[in-house]
Amino acid sequence: MSETDQPSRDGHGRTINSSINTGINDVADKVADLGRDIGEYIKQQRSSAKISLRQLSKLAGVSNPYLSQIERGLRKPSAEILQQIAKGLRISAEALYVRAGILDVAHGGPVVDAVRADEVLTERQKQVLLDIYESFRRENAATTTTTMKTTAQSTVEGSDVDVVIEPMGPASEEK
Protein backbone atom coordinates (compact mmCIF):
# COMPACT_ATOMS: atom_id res chain seq x y z
CA MET A 1 0.00 0.00 0.00
CA SER A 2 1.23 3.44 -0.81
CA GLU A 3 1.17 6.21 1.76
CA THR A 4 -1.93 7.75 0.19
CA ASP A 5 -3.80 4.42 0.23
CA GLN A 6 -3.31 3.88 3.96
CA PRO A 7 -6.15 4.86 6.30
CA SER A 8 -5.71 7.89 8.55
CA ARG A 9 -4.98 7.19 12.20
CA ASP A 10 -5.66 9.26 15.31
CA GLY A 11 -3.10 9.91 18.06
CA HIS A 12 -3.86 6.51 19.59
CA GLY A 13 -3.29 4.50 16.40
CA ARG A 14 -7.02 3.99 15.71
CA THR A 15 -8.27 4.18 12.13
CA ILE A 16 -10.18 7.36 11.31
CA ASN A 17 -12.98 7.26 8.78
CA SER A 18 -11.95 9.63 5.97
CA SER A 19 -15.56 10.68 5.34
CA ILE A 20 -15.72 11.93 8.94
CA ASN A 21 -12.52 13.91 8.36
CA THR A 22 -14.05 15.41 5.23
CA GLY A 23 -17.26 16.31 7.13
CA ILE A 24 -15.29 17.90 9.97
CA ASN A 25 -13.20 19.88 7.50
CA ASP A 26 -16.36 21.06 5.69
CA VAL A 27 -17.88 22.29 8.97
CA ALA A 28 -14.63 24.00 9.95
CA ASP A 29 -14.52 25.72 6.55
CA LYS A 30 -18.10 26.95 6.93
CA VAL A 31 -17.39 28.33 10.41
CA ALA A 32 -14.29 30.09 9.06
CA ASP A 33 -16.39 31.53 6.20
CA LEU A 34 -18.94 32.85 8.71
CA GLY A 35 -16.14 34.49 10.68
CA ARG A 36 -14.78 36.18 7.56
CA ASP A 37 -18.28 37.19 6.44
CA ILE A 38 -19.23 38.82 9.74
CA GLY A 39 -15.86 40.55 9.89
CA GLU A 40 -16.24 41.95 6.38
CA TYR A 41 -19.79 43.04 7.17
CA ILE A 42 -18.70 44.86 10.35
CA LYS A 43 -15.90 46.55 8.43
CA GLN A 44 -18.33 47.66 5.70
CA GLN A 45 -20.77 49.04 8.29
CA ARG A 46 -17.96 50.84 10.09
CA SER A 47 -16.69 52.34 6.84
CA SER A 48 -20.14 53.54 5.77
CA ALA A 49 -20.64 55.11 9.20
CA LYS A 50 -17.23 56.78 8.76
CA ILE A 51 -16.02 55.43 12.09
CA SER A 52 -12.40 54.38 12.63
CA LEU A 53 -11.51 51.02 14.10
CA ARG A 54 -10.31 52.78 17.23
CA GLN A 55 -13.56 54.78 17.56
CA LEU A 56 -15.71 51.67 17.18
CA SER A 57 -13.51 49.90 19.69
CA LYS A 58 -14.30 52.62 22.27
CA LEU A 59 -18.00 52.83 21.37
CA ALA A 60 -18.45 49.05 21.59
CA GLY A 61 -16.22 48.49 24.60
CA VAL A 62 -14.15 45.93 22.69
CA SER A 63 -10.37 46.04 22.52
CA ASN A 64 -8.87 47.46 19.36
CA PRO A 65 -6.75 44.34 18.55
CA TYR A 66 -9.73 42.01 19.13
CA LEU A 67 -11.98 44.10 16.88
CA SER A 68 -9.28 44.11 14.22
CA GLN A 69 -9.06 40.30 14.41
CA ILE A 70 -12.85 40.04 14.05
CA GLU A 71 -12.81 42.25 10.96
CA ARG A 72 -10.04 40.18 9.40
CA GLY A 73 -11.97 36.96 10.06
CA LEU A 74 -9.44 35.61 12.56
CA ARG A 75 -11.95 35.56 15.43
CA LYS A 76 -15.64 34.72 15.52
CA PRO A 77 -17.29 36.97 18.13
CA SER A 78 -19.87 35.84 20.65
CA ALA A 79 -23.46 37.10 20.57
CA GLU A 80 -22.63 39.46 23.45
CA ILE A 81 -19.70 41.02 21.58
CA LEU A 82 -21.83 41.31 18.44
CA GLN A 83 -24.47 43.15 20.46
CA GLN A 84 -21.84 45.59 21.73
CA ILE A 85 -20.51 46.13 18.20
CA ALA A 86 -24.07 46.65 16.87
CA LYS A 87 -24.66 49.24 19.58
CA GLY A 88 -21.43 51.02 18.63
CA LEU A 89 -22.40 50.98 14.95
CA ARG A 90 -26.00 51.95 15.76
CA ILE A 91 -27.38 49.02 13.77
CA SER A 92 -29.63 46.13 14.71
CA ALA A 93 -27.93 43.38 16.69
CA GLU A 94 -30.27 41.00 14.89
CA ALA A 95 -28.64 41.92 11.56
CA LEU A 96 -25.25 40.93 12.97
CA TYR A 97 -26.67 37.72 14.50
CA VAL A 98 -28.11 36.69 11.12
CA ARG A 99 -24.86 37.53 9.37
CA ALA A 100 -22.87 35.54 11.96
CA GLY A 101 -25.14 32.51 11.60
CA ILE A 102 -26.51 32.79 15.15
CA LEU A 103 -30.05 33.54 13.93
CA ASP A 104 -31.90 32.42 10.84
CA VAL A 105 -33.05 35.03 8.38
CA ALA A 106 -36.36 36.35 9.58
CA HIS A 107 -39.18 36.66 7.09
CA GLY A 108 -41.54 39.53 7.41
CA GLY A 109 -42.88 42.25 5.24
CA PRO A 110 -42.74 46.01 5.12
CA VAL A 111 -44.05 46.48 8.67
CA VAL A 112 -41.73 43.87 10.17
CA ASP A 113 -38.77 45.23 8.21
CA ALA A 114 -39.54 48.80 9.34
CA VAL A 115 -39.72 47.80 13.00
CA ARG A 116 -36.47 45.84 12.76
CA ALA A 117 -34.72 48.74 10.99
CA ASP A 118 -35.76 51.34 13.57
CA GLU A 119 -32.59 52.47 15.33
CA VAL A 120 -34.40 54.27 18.16
CA LEU A 121 -36.15 51.19 19.57
CA THR A 122 -34.38 48.66 21.76
CA GLU A 123 -34.27 45.02 20.69
CA ARG A 124 -36.79 44.20 23.44
CA GLN A 125 -39.20 46.92 22.26
CA LYS A 126 -38.92 45.68 18.68
CA GLN A 127 -39.73 42.13 19.74
CA VAL A 128 -42.77 43.23 21.77
CA LEU A 129 -44.09 45.27 18.82
CA LEU A 130 -43.58 42.35 16.44
CA ASP A 131 -45.32 39.94 18.84
CA ILE A 132 -48.34 42.26 19.09
CA TYR A 133 -48.39 42.76 15.32
CA GLU A 134 -48.34 39.01 14.69
CA SER A 135 -51.14 38.40 17.24
CA PHE A 136 -53.32 41.00 15.46
CA ARG A 137 -52.60 39.36 12.10
CA ARG A 138 -53.52 35.90 13.42
CA GLU A 139 -56.70 37.26 15.02
CA ASN A 140 -57.74 39.05 11.82
CA ALA A 141 -56.94 36.02 9.67
CA ALA A 142 -59.18 33.86 11.88
CA THR A 143 -61.97 36.46 11.80
CA THR A 144 -61.69 36.85 8.01
CA THR A 145 -61.88 33.09 7.49
CA THR A 146 -64.96 32.79 9.73
CA THR A 147 -66.68 35.75 8.03
CA MET A 148 -65.98 34.34 4.56
CA LYS A 149 -67.42 30.94 5.50
CA THR A 150 -70.56 32.53 7.00
CA THR A 151 -71.08 34.74 3.92
CA ALA A 152 -70.60 31.81 1.55
CA GLN A 153 -73.10 29.67 3.46
CA SER A 154 -75.80 32.36 3.52
CA THR A 155 -75.26 33.17 -0.18
CA VAL A 156 -75.84 29.62 -1.36
CA GLU A 157 -78.64 28.61 1.03
CA GLY A 158 -81.42 26.99 -0.87
CA SER A 159 -79.19 26.10 -3.81
CA ASP A 160 -77.63 22.74 -4.43
CA VAL A 161 -74.13 24.23 -4.90
CA ASP A 162 -71.40 23.26 -2.46
CA VAL A 163 -68.95 26.06 -1.73
CA VAL A 164 -65.47 25.36 -0.44
CA ILE A 165 -63.37 28.35 0.56
CA GLU A 166 -59.71 27.95 1.36
CA PRO A 167 -58.35 31.48 1.81
CA MET A 168 -54.98 30.37 3.17
CA GLY A 169 -54.34 27.30 1.02
CA PRO A 170 -54.38 26.20 -2.60
CA ALA A 171 -57.64 26.19 -4.55
CA SER A 172 -59.58 22.94 -4.24
CA GLU A 173 -59.73 20.72 -7.26
CA GLU A 174 -63.04 19.65 -8.76
CA LYS A 175 -63.75 15.95 -8.60
mmCIF file of C-alpha atoms in Angstrom:
data_model
loop_
_atom_site.group_PDB
_atom_site.id
_atom_site.type_symbol
_atom_site.label_atom_id
_atom_site.label_comp_id
_atom_site.label_asym_id
_atom_site.label_seq_id
_atom_site.Cartn_x
_atom_site.Cartn_y
_atom_site.Cartn_z
ATOM 1 C CA MET A 1 0.000 0.000 0.000
ATOM 2 C CA SER A 2 1.234 3.437 -0.813
ATOM 3 C CA GLU A 3 1.168 6.210 1.764
ATOM 4 C CA THR A 4 -1.935 7.749 0.187
ATOM 5 C CA ASP A 5 -3.804 4.419 0.230
ATOM 6 C CA GLN A 6 -3.309 3.881 3.958
ATOM 7 C CA PRO A 7 -6.145 4.856 6.302
ATOM 8 C CA SER A 8 -5.712 7.888 8.551
ATOM 9 C CA ARG A 9 -4.985 7.190 12.205
ATOM 10 C CA ASP A 10 -5.655 9.264 15.307
ATOM 11 C CA GLY A 11 -3.103 9.914 18.058
ATOM 12 C CA HIS A 12 -3.863 6.508 19.590
ATOM 13 C CA GLY A 13 -3.286 4.496 16.404
ATOM 14 C CA ARG A 14 -7.019 3.993 15.714
ATOM 15 C CA THR A 15 -8.266 4.181 12.132
ATOM 16 C CA ILE A 16 -10.182 7.355 11.309
ATOM 17 C CA ASN A 17 -12.978 7.255 8.781
ATOM 18 C CA SER A 18 -11.955 9.625 5.968
ATOM 19 C CA SER A 19 -15.561 10.684 5.344
ATOM 20 C CA ILE A 20 -15.718 11.931 8.943
ATOM 21 C CA ASN A 21 -12.523 13.910 8.361
ATOM 22 C CA THR A 22 -14.052 15.413 5.230
ATOM 23 C CA GLY A 23 -17.255 16.309 7.130
ATOM 24 C CA ILE A 24 -15.293 17.898 9.968
ATOM 25 C CA ASN A 25 -13.197 19.878 7.497
ATOM 26 C CA ASP A 26 -16.359 21.058 5.693
ATOM 27 C CA VAL A 27 -17.884 22.285 8.968
ATOM 28 C CA ALA A 28 -14.632 24.003 9.948
ATOM 29 C CA ASP A 29 -14.517 25.723 6.551
ATOM 30 C CA LYS A 30 -18.104 26.946 6.928
ATOM 31 C CA VAL A 31 -17.389 28.329 10.415
ATOM 32 C CA ALA A 32 -14.287 30.089 9.059
ATOM 33 C CA ASP A 33 -16.385 31.533 6.202
ATOM 34 C CA LEU A 34 -18.939 32.848 8.711
ATOM 35 C CA GLY A 35 -16.139 34.489 10.682
ATOM 36 C CA ARG A 36 -14.782 36.183 7.559
ATOM 37 C CA ASP A 37 -18.276 37.186 6.437
ATOM 38 C CA ILE A 38 -19.231 38.819 9.738
ATOM 39 C CA GLY A 39 -15.856 40.552 9.890
ATOM 40 C CA GLU A 40 -16.238 41.948 6.378
ATOM 41 C CA TYR A 41 -19.793 43.043 7.166
ATOM 42 C CA ILE A 42 -18.698 44.856 10.346
ATOM 43 C CA LYS A 43 -15.898 46.546 8.426
ATOM 44 C CA GLN A 44 -18.332 47.663 5.698
ATOM 45 C CA GLN A 45 -20.771 49.036 8.288
ATOM 46 C CA ARG A 46 -17.962 50.840 10.088
ATOM 47 C CA SER A 47 -16.687 52.344 6.842
ATOM 48 C CA SER A 48 -20.137 53.540 5.773
ATOM 49 C CA ALA A 49 -20.639 55.112 9.200
ATOM 50 C CA LYS A 50 -17.234 56.782 8.762
ATOM 51 C CA ILE A 51 -16.016 55.429 12.094
ATOM 52 C CA SER A 52 -12.400 54.382 12.625
ATOM 53 C CA LEU A 53 -11.507 51.021 14.104
ATOM 54 C CA ARG A 54 -10.306 52.783 17.227
ATOM 55 C CA GLN A 55 -13.556 54.783 17.561
ATOM 56 C CA LEU A 56 -15.711 51.665 17.180
ATOM 57 C CA SER A 57 -13.514 49.904 19.693
ATOM 58 C CA LYS A 58 -14.295 52.618 22.269
ATOM 59 C CA LEU A 59 -17.999 52.831 21.371
ATOM 60 C CA ALA A 60 -18.449 49.048 21.594
ATOM 61 C CA GLY A 61 -16.217 48.486 24.599
ATOM 62 C CA VAL A 62 -14.153 45.933 22.694
ATOM 63 C CA SER A 63 -10.371 46.036 22.522
ATOM 64 C CA ASN A 64 -8.870 47.463 19.356
ATOM 65 C CA PRO A 65 -6.751 44.343 18.554
ATOM 66 C CA TYR A 66 -9.727 42.011 19.130
ATOM 67 C CA LEU A 67 -11.984 44.102 16.881
ATOM 68 C CA SER A 68 -9.277 44.114 14.222
ATOM 69 C CA GLN A 69 -9.057 40.305 14.413
ATOM 70 C CA ILE A 70 -12.847 40.043 14.049
ATOM 71 C CA GLU A 71 -12.808 42.252 10.959
ATOM 72 C CA ARG A 72 -10.039 40.179 9.398
ATOM 73 C CA GLY A 73 -11.975 36.963 10.056
ATOM 74 C CA LEU A 74 -9.442 35.608 12.555
ATOM 75 C CA ARG A 75 -11.947 35.564 15.434
ATOM 76 C CA LYS A 76 -15.640 34.723 15.525
ATOM 77 C CA PRO A 77 -17.289 36.972 18.129
ATOM 78 C CA SER A 78 -19.873 35.835 20.652
ATOM 79 C CA ALA A 79 -23.463 37.103 20.574
ATOM 80 C CA GLU A 80 -22.634 39.457 23.453
ATOM 81 C CA ILE A 81 -19.698 41.016 21.582
ATOM 82 C CA LEU A 82 -21.829 41.308 18.440
ATOM 83 C CA GLN A 83 -24.466 43.146 20.457
ATOM 84 C CA GLN A 84 -21.844 45.595 21.730
ATOM 85 C CA ILE A 85 -20.515 46.129 18.198
ATOM 86 C CA ALA A 86 -24.065 46.655 16.870
ATOM 87 C CA LYS A 87 -24.663 49.241 19.583
ATOM 88 C CA GLY A 88 -21.427 51.024 18.633
ATOM 89 C CA LEU A 89 -22.398 50.977 14.946
ATOM 90 C CA ARG A 90 -25.998 51.950 15.761
ATOM 91 C CA ILE A 91 -27.384 49.015 13.773
ATOM 92 C CA SER A 92 -29.628 46.128 14.707
ATOM 93 C CA ALA A 93 -27.930 43.384 16.695
ATOM 94 C CA GLU A 94 -30.266 41.000 14.888
ATOM 95 C CA ALA A 95 -28.638 41.924 11.564
ATOM 96 C CA LEU A 96 -25.253 40.930 12.970
ATOM 97 C CA TYR A 97 -26.674 37.720 14.496
ATOM 98 C CA VAL A 98 -28.110 36.686 11.125
ATOM 99 C CA ARG A 99 -24.855 37.535 9.372
ATOM 100 C CA ALA A 100 -22.869 35.540 11.960
ATOM 101 C CA GLY A 101 -25.144 32.507 11.600
ATOM 102 C CA ILE A 102 -26.507 32.794 15.147
ATOM 103 C CA LEU A 103 -30.049 33.543 13.928
ATOM 104 C CA ASP A 104 -31.898 32.420 10.840
ATOM 105 C CA VAL A 105 -33.047 35.034 8.377
ATOM 106 C CA ALA A 106 -36.364 36.349 9.584
ATOM 107 C CA HIS A 107 -39.180 36.659 7.085
ATOM 108 C CA GLY A 108 -41.545 39.529 7.413
ATOM 109 C CA GLY A 109 -42.884 42.254 5.237
ATOM 110 C CA PRO A 110 -42.740 46.012 5.120
ATOM 111 C CA VAL A 111 -44.055 46.484 8.671
ATOM 112 C CA VAL A 112 -41.734 43.875 10.170
ATOM 113 C CA ASP A 113 -38.770 45.231 8.214
ATOM 114 C CA ALA A 114 -39.541 48.796 9.338
ATOM 115 C CA VAL A 115 -39.721 47.796 13.004
ATOM 116 C CA ARG A 116 -36.467 45.841 12.757
ATOM 117 C CA ALA A 117 -34.724 48.739 10.992
ATOM 118 C CA ASP A 118 -35.765 51.344 13.575
ATOM 119 C CA GLU A 119 -32.590 52.474 15.332
ATOM 120 C CA VAL A 120 -34.401 54.267 18.158
ATOM 121 C CA LEU A 121 -36.153 51.192 19.569
ATOM 122 C CA THR A 122 -34.382 48.658 21.765
ATOM 123 C CA GLU A 123 -34.271 45.016 20.687
ATOM 124 C CA ARG A 124 -36.788 44.197 23.440
ATOM 125 C CA GLN A 125 -39.200 46.920 22.260
ATOM 126 C CA LYS A 126 -38.916 45.680 18.682
ATOM 127 C CA GLN A 127 -39.727 42.134 19.744
ATOM 128 C CA VAL A 128 -42.769 43.234 21.773
ATOM 129 C CA LEU A 129 -44.091 45.266 18.822
ATOM 130 C CA LEU A 130 -43.580 42.348 16.439
ATOM 131 C CA ASP A 131 -45.322 39.940 18.839
ATOM 132 C CA ILE A 132 -48.340 42.261 19.093
ATOM 133 C CA TYR A 133 -48.393 42.763 15.324
ATOM 134 C CA GLU A 134 -48.342 39.006 14.694
ATOM 135 C CA SER A 135 -51.138 38.403 17.241
ATOM 136 C CA PHE A 136 -53.321 40.997 15.461
ATOM 137 C CA ARG A 137 -52.598 39.363 12.101
ATOM 138 C CA ARG A 138 -53.517 35.901 13.423
ATOM 139 C CA GLU A 139 -56.698 37.260 15.017
ATOM 140 C CA ASN A 140 -57.736 39.048 11.824
ATOM 141 C CA ALA A 141 -56.941 36.022 9.667
ATOM 142 C CA ALA A 142 -59.179 33.856 11.880
ATOM 143 C CA THR A 143 -61.966 36.461 11.802
ATOM 144 C CA THR A 144 -61.689 36.853 8.015
ATOM 145 C CA THR A 145 -61.880 33.091 7.492
ATOM 146 C CA THR A 146 -64.961 32.789 9.725
ATOM 147 C CA THR A 147 -66.677 35.753 8.029
ATOM 148 C CA MET A 148 -65.979 34.345 4.556
ATOM 149 C CA LYS A 149 -67.420 30.944 5.504
ATOM 150 C CA THR A 150 -70.557 32.527 7.003
ATOM 151 C CA THR A 151 -71.080 34.736 3.923
ATOM 152 C CA ALA A 152 -70.601 31.814 1.549
ATOM 153 C CA GLN A 153 -73.099 29.673 3.462
ATOM 154 C CA SER A 154 -75.800 32.360 3.523
ATOM 155 C CA THR A 155 -75.258 33.175 -0.180
ATOM 156 C CA VAL A 156 -75.836 29.617 -1.362
ATOM 157 C CA GLU A 157 -78.639 28.606 1.028
ATOM 158 C CA GLY A 158 -81.418 26.990 -0.866
ATOM 159 C CA SER A 159 -79.186 26.100 -3.810
ATOM 160 C CA ASP A 160 -77.626 22.739 -4.430
ATOM 161 C CA VAL A 161 -74.132 24.228 -4.901
ATOM 162 C CA ASP A 162 -71.399 23.257 -2.462
ATOM 163 C CA VAL A 163 -68.947 26.060 -1.732
ATOM 164 C CA VAL A 164 -65.471 25.362 -0.439
ATOM 165 C CA ILE A 165 -63.370 28.355 0.560
ATOM 166 C CA GLU A 166 -59.712 27.949 1.357
ATOM 167 C CA PRO A 167 -58.351 31.477 1.809
ATOM 168 C CA MET A 168 -54.982 30.370 3.169
ATOM 169 C CA GLY A 169 -54.341 27.301 1.024
ATOM 170 C CA PRO A 170 -54.381 26.199 -2.601
ATOM 171 C CA ALA A 171 -57.635 26.188 -4.547
ATOM 172 C CA SER A 172 -59.583 22.944 -4.238
ATOM 173 C CA GLU A 173 -59.732 20.715 -7.260
ATOM 174 C CA GLU A 174 -63.043 19.649 -8.756
ATOM 175 C CA LYS A 175 -63.747 15.951 -8.602
#
